[in-house]
Coordinates of C-alpha atoms and ligand atoms in Angstrom, one line a residue:
Chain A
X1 CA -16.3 -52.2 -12.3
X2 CA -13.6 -54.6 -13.9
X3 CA -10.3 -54.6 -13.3
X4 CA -10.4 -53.8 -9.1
X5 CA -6.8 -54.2 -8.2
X6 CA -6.2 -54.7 -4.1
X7 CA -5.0 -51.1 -3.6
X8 CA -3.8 -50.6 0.0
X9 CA -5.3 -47.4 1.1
X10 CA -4.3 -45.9 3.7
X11 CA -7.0 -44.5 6.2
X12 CA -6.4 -41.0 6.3
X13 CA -6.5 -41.0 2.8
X14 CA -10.0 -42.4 2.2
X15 CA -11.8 -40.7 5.0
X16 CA -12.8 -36.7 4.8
X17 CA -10.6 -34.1 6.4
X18 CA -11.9 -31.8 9.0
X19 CA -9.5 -29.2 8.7
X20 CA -10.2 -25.7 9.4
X21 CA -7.9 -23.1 8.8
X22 CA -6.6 -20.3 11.6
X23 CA -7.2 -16.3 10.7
X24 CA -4.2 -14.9 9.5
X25 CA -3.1 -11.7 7.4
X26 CA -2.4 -12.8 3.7
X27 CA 0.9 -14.0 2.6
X28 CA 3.7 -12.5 0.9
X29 CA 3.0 -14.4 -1.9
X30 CA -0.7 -13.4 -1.9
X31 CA -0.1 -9.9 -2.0
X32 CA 2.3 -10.2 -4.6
X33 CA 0.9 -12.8 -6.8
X34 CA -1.3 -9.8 -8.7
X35 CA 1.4 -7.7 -9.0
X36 CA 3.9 -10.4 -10.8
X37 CA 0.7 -10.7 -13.1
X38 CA 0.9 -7.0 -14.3
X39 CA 4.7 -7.2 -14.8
X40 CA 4.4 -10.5 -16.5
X41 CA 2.2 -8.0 -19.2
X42 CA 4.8 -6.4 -19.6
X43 CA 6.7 -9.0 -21.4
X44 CA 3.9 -10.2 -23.6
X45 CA 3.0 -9.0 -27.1
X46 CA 0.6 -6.0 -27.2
X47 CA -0.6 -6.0 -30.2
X48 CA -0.6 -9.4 -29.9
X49 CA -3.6 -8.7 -27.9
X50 CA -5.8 -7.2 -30.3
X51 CA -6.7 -8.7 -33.5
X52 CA -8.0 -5.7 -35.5
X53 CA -6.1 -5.6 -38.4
X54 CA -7.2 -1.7 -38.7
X55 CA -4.0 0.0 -37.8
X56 CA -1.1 -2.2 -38.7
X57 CA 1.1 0.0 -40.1
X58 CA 4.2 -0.9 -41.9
X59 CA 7.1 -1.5 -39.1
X60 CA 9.4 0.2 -41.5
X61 CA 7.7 3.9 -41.8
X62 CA 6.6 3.9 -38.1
X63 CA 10.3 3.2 -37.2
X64 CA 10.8 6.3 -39.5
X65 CA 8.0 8.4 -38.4
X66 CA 8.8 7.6 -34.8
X67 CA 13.2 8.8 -35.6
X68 CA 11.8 11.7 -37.6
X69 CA 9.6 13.3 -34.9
X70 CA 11.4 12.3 -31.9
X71 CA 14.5 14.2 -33.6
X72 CA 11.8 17.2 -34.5
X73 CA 10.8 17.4 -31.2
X74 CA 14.1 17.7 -29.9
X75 CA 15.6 20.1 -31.7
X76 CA 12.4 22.6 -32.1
X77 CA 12.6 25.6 -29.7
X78 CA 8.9 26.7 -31.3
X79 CA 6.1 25.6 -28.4
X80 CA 3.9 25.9 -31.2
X81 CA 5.4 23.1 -33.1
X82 CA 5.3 20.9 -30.2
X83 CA 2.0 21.4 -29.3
X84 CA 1.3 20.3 -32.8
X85 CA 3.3 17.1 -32.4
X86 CA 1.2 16.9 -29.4
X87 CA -1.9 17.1 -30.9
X88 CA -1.0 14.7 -33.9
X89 CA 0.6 12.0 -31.6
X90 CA -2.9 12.3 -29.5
X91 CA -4.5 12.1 -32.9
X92 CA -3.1 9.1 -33.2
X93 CA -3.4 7.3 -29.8
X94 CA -7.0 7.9 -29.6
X95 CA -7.6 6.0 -33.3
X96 CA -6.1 3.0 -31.0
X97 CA -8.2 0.3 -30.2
X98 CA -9.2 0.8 -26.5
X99 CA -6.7 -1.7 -24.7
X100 CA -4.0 0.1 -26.0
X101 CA -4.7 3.4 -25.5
X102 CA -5.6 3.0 -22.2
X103 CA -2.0 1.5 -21.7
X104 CA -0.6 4.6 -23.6
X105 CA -2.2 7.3 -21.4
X106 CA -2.1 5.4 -18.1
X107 CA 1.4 5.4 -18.4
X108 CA 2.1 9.2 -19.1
X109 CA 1.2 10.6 -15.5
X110 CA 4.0 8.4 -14.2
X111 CA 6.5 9.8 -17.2
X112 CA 5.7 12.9 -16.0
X113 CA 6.5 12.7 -11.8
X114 CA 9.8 10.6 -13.8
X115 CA 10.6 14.0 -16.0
X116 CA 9.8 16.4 -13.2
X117 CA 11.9 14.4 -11.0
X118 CA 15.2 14.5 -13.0
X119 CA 14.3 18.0 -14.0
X120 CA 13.1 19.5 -10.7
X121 CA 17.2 20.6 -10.0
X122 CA 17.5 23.0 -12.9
X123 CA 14.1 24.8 -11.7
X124 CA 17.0 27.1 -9.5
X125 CA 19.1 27.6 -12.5
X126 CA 17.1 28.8 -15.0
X127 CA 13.8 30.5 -15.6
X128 CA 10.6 28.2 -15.4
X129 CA 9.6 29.0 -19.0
X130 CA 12.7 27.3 -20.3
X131 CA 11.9 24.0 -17.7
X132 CA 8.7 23.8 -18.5
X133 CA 9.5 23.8 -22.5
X134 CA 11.5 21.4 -21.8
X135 CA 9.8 19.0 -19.7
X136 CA 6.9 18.7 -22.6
X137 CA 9.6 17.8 -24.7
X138 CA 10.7 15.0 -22.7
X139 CA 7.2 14.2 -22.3
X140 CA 6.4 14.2 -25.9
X141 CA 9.3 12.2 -26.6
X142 CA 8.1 9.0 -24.3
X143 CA 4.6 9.7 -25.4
X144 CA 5.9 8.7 -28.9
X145 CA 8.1 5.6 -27.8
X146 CA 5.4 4.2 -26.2
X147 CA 3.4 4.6 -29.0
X148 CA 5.6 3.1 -31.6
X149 CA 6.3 -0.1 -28.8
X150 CA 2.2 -0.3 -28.2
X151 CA 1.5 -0.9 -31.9
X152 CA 4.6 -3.0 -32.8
X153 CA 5.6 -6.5 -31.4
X154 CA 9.2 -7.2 -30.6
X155 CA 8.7 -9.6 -33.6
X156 CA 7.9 -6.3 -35.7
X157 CA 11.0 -4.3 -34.3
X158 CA 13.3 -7.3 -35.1
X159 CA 12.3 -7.1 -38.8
X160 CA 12.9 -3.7 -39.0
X161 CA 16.1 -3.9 -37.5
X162 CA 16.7 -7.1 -40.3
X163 CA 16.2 -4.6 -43.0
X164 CA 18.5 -2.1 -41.4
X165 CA 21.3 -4.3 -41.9
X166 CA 21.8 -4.8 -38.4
X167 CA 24.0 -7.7 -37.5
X168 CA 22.4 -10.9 -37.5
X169 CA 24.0 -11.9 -33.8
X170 CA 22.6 -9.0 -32.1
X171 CA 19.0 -9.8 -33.3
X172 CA 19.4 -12.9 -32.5
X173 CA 20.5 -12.2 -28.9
X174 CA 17.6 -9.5 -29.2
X175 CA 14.9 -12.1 -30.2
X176 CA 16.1 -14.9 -27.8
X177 CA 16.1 -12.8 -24.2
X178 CA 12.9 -11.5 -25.2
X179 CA 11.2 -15.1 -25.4
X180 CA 13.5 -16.1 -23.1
X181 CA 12.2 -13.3 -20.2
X182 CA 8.5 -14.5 -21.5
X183 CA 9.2 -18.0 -20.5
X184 CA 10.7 -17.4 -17.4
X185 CA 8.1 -15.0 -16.1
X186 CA 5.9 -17.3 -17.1
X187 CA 7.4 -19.8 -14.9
X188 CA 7.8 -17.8 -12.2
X189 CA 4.0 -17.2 -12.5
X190 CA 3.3 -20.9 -12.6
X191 CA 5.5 -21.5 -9.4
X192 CA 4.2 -19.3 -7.5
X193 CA 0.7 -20.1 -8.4
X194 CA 1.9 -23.6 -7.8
X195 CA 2.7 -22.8 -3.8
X196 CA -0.2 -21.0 -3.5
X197 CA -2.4 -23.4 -4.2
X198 CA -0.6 -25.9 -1.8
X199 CA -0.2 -23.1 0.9
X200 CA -3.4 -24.4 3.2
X201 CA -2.1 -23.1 6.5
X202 CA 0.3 -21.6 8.2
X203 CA 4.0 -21.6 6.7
X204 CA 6.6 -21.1 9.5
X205 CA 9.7 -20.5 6.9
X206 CA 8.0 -18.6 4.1
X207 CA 11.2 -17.0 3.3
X208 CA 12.7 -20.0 2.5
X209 CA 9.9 -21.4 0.6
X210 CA 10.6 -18.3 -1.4
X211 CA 14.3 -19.3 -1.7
X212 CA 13.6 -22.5 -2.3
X213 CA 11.0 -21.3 -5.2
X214 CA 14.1 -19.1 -6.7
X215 CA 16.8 -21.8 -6.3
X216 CA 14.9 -24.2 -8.6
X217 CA 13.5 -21.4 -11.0
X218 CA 17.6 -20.9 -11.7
X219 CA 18.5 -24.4 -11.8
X220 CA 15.4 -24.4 -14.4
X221 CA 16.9 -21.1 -16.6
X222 CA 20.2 -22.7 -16.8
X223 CA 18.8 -25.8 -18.6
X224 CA 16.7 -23.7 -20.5
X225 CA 19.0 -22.4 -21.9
X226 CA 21.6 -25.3 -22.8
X227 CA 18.7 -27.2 -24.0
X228 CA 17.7 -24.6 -26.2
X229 CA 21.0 -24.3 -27.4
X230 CA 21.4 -27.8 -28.2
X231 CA 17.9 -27.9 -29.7
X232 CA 19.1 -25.4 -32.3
X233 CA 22.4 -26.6 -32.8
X234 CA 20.7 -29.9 -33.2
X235 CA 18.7 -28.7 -36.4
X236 CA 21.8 -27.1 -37.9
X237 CA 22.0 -23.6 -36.6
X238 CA 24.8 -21.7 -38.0
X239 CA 24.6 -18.7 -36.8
X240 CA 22.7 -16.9 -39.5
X241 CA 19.5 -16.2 -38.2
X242 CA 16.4 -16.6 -41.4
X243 CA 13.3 -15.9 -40.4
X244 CA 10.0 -15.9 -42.7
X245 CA 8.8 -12.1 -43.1
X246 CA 4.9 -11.7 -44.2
X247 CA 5.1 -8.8 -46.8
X248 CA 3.8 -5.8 -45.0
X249 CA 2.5 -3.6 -48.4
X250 CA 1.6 0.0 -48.1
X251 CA -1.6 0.9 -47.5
X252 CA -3.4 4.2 -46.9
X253 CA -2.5 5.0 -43.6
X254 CA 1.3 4.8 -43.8
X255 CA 1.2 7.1 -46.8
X256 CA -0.9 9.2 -45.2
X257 CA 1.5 9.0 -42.2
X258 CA 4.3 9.4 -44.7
X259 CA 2.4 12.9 -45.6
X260 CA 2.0 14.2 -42.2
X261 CA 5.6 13.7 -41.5
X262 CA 7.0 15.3 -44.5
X263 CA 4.5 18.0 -43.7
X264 CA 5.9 18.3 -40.4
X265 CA 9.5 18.5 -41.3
X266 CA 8.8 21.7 -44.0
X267 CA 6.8 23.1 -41.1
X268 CA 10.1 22.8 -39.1
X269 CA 12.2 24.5 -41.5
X270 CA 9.9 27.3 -41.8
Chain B
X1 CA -20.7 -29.0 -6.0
X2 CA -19.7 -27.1 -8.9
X3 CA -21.7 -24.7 -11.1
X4 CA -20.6 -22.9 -13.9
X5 CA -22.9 -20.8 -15.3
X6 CA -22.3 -18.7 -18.8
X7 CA -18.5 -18.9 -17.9
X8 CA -16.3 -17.3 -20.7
X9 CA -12.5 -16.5 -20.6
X10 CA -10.1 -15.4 -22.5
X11 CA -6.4 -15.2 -21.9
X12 CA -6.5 -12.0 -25.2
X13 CA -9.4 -11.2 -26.5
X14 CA -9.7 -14.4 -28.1
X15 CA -11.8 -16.7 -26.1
X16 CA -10.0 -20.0 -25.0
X17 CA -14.0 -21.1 -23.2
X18 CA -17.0 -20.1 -24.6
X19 CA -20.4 -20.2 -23.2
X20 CA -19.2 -22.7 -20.5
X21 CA -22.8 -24.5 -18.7
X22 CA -21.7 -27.4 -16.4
X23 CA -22.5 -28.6 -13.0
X24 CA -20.7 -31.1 -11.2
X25 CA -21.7 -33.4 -8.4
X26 CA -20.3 -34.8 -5.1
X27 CA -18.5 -38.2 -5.8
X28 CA -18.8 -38.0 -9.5
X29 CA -15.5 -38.8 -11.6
X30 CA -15.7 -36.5 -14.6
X31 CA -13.4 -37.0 -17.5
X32 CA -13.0 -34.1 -20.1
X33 CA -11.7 -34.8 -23.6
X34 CA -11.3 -32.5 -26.6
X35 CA -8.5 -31.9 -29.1
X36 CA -5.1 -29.3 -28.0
X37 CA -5.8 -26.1 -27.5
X38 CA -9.8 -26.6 -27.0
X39 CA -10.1 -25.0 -23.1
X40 CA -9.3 -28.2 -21.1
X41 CA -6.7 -26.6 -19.1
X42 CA -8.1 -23.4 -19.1
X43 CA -11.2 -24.8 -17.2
X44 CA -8.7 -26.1 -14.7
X45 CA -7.3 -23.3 -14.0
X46 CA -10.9 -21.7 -13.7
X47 CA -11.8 -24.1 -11.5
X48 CA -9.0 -23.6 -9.0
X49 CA -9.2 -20.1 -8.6
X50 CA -6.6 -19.1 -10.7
X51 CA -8.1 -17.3 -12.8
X52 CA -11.4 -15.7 -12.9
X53 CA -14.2 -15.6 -15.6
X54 CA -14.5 -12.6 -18.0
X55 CA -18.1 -13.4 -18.0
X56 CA -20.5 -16.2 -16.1
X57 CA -20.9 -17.3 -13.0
X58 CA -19.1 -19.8 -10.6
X59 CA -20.2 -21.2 -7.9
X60 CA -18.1 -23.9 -5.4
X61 CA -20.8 -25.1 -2.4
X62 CA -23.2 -22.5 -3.4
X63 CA -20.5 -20.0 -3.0
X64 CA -19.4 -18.0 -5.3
X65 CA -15.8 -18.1 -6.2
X66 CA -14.4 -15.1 -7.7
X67 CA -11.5 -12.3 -6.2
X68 CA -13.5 -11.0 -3.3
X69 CA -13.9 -14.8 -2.1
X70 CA -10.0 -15.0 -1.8
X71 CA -9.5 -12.1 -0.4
X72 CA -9.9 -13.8 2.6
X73 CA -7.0 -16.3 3.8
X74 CA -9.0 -18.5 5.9
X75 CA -11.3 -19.0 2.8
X76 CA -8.3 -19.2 -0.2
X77 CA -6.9 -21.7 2.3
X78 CA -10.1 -23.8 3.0
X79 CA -11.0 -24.2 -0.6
X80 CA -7.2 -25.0 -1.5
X81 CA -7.3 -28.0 1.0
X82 CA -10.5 -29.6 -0.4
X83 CA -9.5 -28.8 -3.9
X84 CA -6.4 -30.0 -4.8
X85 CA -4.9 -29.6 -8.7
X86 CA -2.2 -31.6 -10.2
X87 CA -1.0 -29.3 -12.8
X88 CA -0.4 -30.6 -16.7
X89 CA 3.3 -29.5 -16.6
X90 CA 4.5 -30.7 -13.4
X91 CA 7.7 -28.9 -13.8
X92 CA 6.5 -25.9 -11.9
X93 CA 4.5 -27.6 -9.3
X94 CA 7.3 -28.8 -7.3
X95 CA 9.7 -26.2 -5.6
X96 CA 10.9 -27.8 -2.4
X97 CA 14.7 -29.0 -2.2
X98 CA 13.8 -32.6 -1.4
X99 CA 10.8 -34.9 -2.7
X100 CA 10.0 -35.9 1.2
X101 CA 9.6 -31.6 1.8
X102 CA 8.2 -31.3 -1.3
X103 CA 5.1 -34.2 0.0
X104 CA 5.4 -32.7 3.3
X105 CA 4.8 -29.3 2.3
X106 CA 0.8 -29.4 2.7
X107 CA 0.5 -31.7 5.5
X108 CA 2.9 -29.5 7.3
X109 CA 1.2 -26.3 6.9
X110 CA -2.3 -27.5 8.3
X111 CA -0.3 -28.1 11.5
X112 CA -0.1 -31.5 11.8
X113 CA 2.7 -32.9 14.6
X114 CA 6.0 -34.4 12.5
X115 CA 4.8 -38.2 13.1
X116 CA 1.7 -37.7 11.4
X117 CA 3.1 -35.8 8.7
X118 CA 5.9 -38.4 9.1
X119 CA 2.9 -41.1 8.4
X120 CA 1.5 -38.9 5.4
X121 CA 4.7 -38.7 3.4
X122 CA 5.6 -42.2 3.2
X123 CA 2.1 -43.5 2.9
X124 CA 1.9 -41.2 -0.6
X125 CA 5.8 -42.4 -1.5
X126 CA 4.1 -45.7 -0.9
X127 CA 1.3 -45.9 -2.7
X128 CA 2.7 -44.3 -6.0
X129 CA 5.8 -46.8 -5.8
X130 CA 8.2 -43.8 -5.3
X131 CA 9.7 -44.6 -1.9
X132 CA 13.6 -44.8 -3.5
X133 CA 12.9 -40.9 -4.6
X134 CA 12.5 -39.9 -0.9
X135 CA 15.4 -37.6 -0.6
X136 CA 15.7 -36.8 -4.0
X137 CA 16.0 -33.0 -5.3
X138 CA 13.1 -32.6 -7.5
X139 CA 14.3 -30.6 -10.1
X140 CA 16.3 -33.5 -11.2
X141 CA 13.9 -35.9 -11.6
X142 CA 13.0 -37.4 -14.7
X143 CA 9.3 -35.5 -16.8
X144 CA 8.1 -38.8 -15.4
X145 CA 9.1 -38.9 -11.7
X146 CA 8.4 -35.1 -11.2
X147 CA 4.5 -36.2 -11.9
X148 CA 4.2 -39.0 -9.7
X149 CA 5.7 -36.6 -7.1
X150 CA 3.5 -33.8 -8.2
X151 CA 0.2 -36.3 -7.2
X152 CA 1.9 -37.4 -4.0
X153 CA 2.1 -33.3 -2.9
X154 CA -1.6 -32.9 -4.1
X155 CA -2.4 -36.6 -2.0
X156 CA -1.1 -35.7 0.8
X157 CA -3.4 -32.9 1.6
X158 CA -6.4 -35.4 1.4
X159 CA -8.7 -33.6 -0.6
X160 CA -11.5 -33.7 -1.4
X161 CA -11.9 -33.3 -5.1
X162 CA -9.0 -33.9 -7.3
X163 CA -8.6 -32.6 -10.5
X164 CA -5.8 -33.8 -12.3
X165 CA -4.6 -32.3 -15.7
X166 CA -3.2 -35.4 -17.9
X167 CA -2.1 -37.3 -15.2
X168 CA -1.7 -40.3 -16.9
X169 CA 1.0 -38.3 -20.0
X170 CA 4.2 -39.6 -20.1
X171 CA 4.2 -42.6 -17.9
X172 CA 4.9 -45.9 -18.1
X173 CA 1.9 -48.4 -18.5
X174 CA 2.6 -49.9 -15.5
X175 CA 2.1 -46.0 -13.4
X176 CA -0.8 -45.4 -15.5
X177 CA -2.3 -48.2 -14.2
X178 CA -1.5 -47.6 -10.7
X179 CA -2.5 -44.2 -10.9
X180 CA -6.1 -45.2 -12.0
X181 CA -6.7 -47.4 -9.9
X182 CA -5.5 -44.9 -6.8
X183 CA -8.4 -42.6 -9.1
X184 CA -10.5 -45.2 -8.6
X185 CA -10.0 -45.9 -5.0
X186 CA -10.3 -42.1 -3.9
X187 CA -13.5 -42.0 -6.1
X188 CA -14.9 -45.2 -4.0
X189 CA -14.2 -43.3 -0.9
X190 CA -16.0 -41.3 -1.9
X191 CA -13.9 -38.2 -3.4
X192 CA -15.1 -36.5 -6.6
X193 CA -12.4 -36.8 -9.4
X194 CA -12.1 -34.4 -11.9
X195 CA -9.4 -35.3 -15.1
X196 CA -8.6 -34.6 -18.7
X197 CA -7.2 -37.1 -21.2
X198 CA -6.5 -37.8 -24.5
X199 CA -6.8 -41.6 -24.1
X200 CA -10.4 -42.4 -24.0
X201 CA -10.3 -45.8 -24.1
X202 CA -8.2 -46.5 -21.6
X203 CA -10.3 -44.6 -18.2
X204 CA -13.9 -45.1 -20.2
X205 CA -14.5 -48.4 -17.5
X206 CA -13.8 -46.7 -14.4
X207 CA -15.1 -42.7 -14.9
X208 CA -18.2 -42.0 -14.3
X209 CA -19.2 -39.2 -16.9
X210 CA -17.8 -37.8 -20.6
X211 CA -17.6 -34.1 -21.4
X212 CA -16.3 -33.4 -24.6
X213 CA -15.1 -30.3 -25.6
X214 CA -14.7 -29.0 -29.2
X215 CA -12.4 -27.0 -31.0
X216 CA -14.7 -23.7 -30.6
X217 CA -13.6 -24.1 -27.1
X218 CA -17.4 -25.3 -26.2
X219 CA -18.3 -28.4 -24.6
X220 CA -20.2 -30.5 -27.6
X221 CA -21.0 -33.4 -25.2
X222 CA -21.7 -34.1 -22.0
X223 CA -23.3 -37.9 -20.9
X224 CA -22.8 -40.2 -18.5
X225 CA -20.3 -42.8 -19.2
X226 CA -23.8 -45.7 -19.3
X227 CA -25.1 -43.7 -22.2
X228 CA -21.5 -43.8 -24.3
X229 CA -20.9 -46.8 -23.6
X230 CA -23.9 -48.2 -25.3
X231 CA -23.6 -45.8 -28.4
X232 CA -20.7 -47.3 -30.5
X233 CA -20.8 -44.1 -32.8
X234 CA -20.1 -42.1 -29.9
X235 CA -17.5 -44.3 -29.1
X236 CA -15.4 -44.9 -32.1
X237 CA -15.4 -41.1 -32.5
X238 CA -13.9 -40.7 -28.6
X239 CA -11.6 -43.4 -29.2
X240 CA -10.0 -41.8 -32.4
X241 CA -9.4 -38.3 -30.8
Ligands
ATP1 N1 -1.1 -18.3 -21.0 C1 -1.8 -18.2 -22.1 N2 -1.9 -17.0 -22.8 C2 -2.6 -16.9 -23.9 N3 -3.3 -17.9 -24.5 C3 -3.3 -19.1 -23.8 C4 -2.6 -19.3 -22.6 N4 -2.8 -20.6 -22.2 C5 -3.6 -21.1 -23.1 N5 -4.0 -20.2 -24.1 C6 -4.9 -20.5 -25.2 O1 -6.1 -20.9 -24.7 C7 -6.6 -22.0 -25.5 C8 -7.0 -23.1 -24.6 O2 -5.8 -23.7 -24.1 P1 -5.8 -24.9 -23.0 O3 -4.4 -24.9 -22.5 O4 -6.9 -24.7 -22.1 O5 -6.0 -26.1 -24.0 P2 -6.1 -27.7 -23.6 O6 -7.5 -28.1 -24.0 O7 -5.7 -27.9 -22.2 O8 -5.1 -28.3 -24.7 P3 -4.1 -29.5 -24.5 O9 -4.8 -30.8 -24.8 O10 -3.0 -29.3 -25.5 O11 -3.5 -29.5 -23.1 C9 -5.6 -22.3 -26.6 O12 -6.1 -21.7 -27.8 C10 -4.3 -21.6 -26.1 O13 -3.6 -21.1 -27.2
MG2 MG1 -4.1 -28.8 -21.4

């Protein structure tokens, strides 16, 4: 081999390590590592996640759709009706590609223990019927939100909100925390990761480790965010906020849509 | 010592490696190459334990390496001592308050007495010329600095494979120089190296084998570095990447 410089090594360094580690319960971090994954999912994109182009819908009637039944469900006092609702909005989840319908219906059971909970208090006031009415409305209603957030991106919802003449700086402040929460939990993901990886033995101040960990990841948002402040003032950011829209045409399912809704409202008045 | 087998992953249900076959030996230094985006980082993380295959197997030692193996500490721990990874953004690799805990960090935890971690720390400041950062805070560092630091943490805890993501990006000539020949003198003591690049020419004297990986996120070539040294096709198309 060319080019062998003198390189002062130092023993330890080029002879194998015969370390074993001691038994010991898993670490904080460990434990936790799996569960800063899930809520790092929480932050990303869903529909992101699946490329099937089979139910994008267009932003604007979903945001609609979603208004017009939440508003129907509320102020219905037919069970009939809801139960319809019901049915369409299950409809509608189950013509979801798998990923996100399992997101969808793994998150009503825990809705519901929510709803009872707040709910459970007025069980003594009034007659069960009325509760019970009322917590499958509640429940309908977050069935539907969580529909509308599974099959839009924040990216989506910020359009929408562009054509509602909203006010530019509050999608802007919309847009940036959201990419800004992605970045950071992503950081906080790749720190931790980071100290697990170098965590080969026992660690007598875990808790500061931890701290430690923290302390830099807010040094690290603060210049974050003055960096990407200057970045954008940089390339002449004025405060209006442009951003390029792909024309989202109608197609079959959102007039269809359209025509179950408008159904739904003359079913309401009758 | 490795053996991937069928490995696939995907971060979405796009794949980032597809139809992954490689096995690699004891005391081999392995370079990977391959254009952004094509699975080089991905592998590494694979590789580490970080994440685990959608589909394939792995096998580290003839074990296989996959949740249930780090279920258990004393096993997680084990492999993370004789595998250490310097990560391609060293930004989150360091999180101690000073660069002497930071190197520390390791040594200290496999419960070495203070001299000897003592020893360990400034022999790594030493050898990567970074003894004046001692008592730095590592945040502040320049992108520069925080990597030679990041390699002095992974040093210090004497592995024995190495897999470094783009070690040499964003330093001067002068570092990249040191730091492949330190490559080179963990690879004659017989440590197995394990590194991706995007500067061909400048590592194809001292690594022992090319893998190449496409933009399919596939590996399109794999040869020892004899054989592409001797085709100058091959090499004119590695040098331009
Ligand atoms: N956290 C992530 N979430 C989703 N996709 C990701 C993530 N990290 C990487 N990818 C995707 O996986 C693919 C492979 O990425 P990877 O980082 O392994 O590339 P690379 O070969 O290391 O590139 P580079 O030379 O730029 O470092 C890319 O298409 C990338 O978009
Ligand atoms: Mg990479």
């Amino acid at each position: 081999m060319k080019n062998q410089k003198y390189l002062n090594m130092p023993d330890w360094l080029s002879s194998p390590e015969n370390y074993s580690p001691v038994k010991q319960k898993n670490t904080f971090l460990q434990q936790n590592r799996g569960r800063l994954l899930n809520l790092l999912s929480l932050f990303s994109d869903k529909t992101e996640t699946t490329s099937q182009p089979l139910n994008r819908q267009n932003s604007f009637i979903q945001l609609l759709t979603t208004i017009t039944l939440i508003l129907l469900t509320s102020l219905s006092r037919n069970i009939s009706f809801i139960w319809i609702i019901y049915m369409y909005q299950f409809l509608q989840i189950a013509l979801l590609p798998k990923l996100n319908m399992l997101t969808i219906l793994k998150r009503i059971p825990i809705n519901l223990v929510f709803v009872l909970l707040f709910i459970l208090p007025s069980f003594f006031l009034t007659d069960a019927k009325t509760v019970i009415f009322f917590v499958l409305k509640t429940n309908l209603i977050l069935i539907i939100v969580s529909y509308f957030m599974n099959t839009n991106t924040f990216f989506d919802i910020i359009i929408v909100l562009k054509k509602c003449y909203f006010p530019d700086i509050i999608i802007f402040i919309i847009d940036i925390t959201i990419k800004y929460l992605k970045i950071l939990s992503e950081s906080l993901y790749a720190m931790t990761s980071a100290m697990e990886l170098r965590s080969v033995g026992v660690n007598r101040h875990q808790y500061q480790s931890l701290s430690n960990l923290f302390g830099s990841l807010y040094l690290k948002t603060k210049s974050t965010a003055l960096e990407m402040y200057s970045a954008m003032e940089a390339r002449g950011f004025t405060g209006n906020y442009h951003f390029t829209r792909t024309k989202q045409r109608l197609n079959l399912s959102d007039i269809t849509q359209t025509c179950i809704t408008i159904f739904l409202i003359t079913l309401f008045f009758n | 010592m490795f053996s991937f087998s069928n490995i696939r992953y995907g971060y979405t249900d796009k794949l980032s490696l597809n139809n992954i076959n490689l096995s690699i030996k004891k005391n081999e230094f392995v370079c990977l190459l391959g254009p952004n985006g094509s699975g080089k980082s991905t592998l590494f993380k694979l590789l580490n334990g970080l994440i685990y295959p959608s589909d394939g197997q792995y096998t580290f030692n003839d074990q296989q390496i996959n949740a249930h193996f780090f279920k258990n500490s004393v096993n997680a721990k084990k492999f993370h001592q004789q595998v250490g990874f310097v990560f391609q953004n060293s930004d989150v690799q360091l999180f101690n308050t000073t660069v002497y805990d930071e190197i520390a960090f390791g040594p200290r935890q496999m419960g070495f007495p203070e001299p000897e971690v003592n020893k360990r720390v400034i022999d790594c400041l030493t050898l990567l010329n970074i003894n004046k950062l001692e008592n730095r805070v590592p945040y502040h560092l320049s992108g520069g600095e925080k990597k030679l630091v990041a390699i002095a943490s992974v040093l210090s805890l004497n592995p024995d494979v190495l897999v470094l993501d783009e070690p040499l990006t964003g330093l001067t000539a002068q570092a990249q120089e040191n730091i492949i020949s330190i490559m080179q003198g963990l690879h004659n003591a017989g440590k197995t190296i394990i590194m991706s690049t995007h500067n061909f020419t400048q590592i194809k004297d001292y690594v022992t084998r090319f893998i190449e990986f496409s933009e399919n996120h596939t590996i399109v070539l794999d040869a020892p570095t004899k054989l592409v040294l001797t085709n100058s096709d091959l090499m004119v198309h590695l040098a331009s990447m």
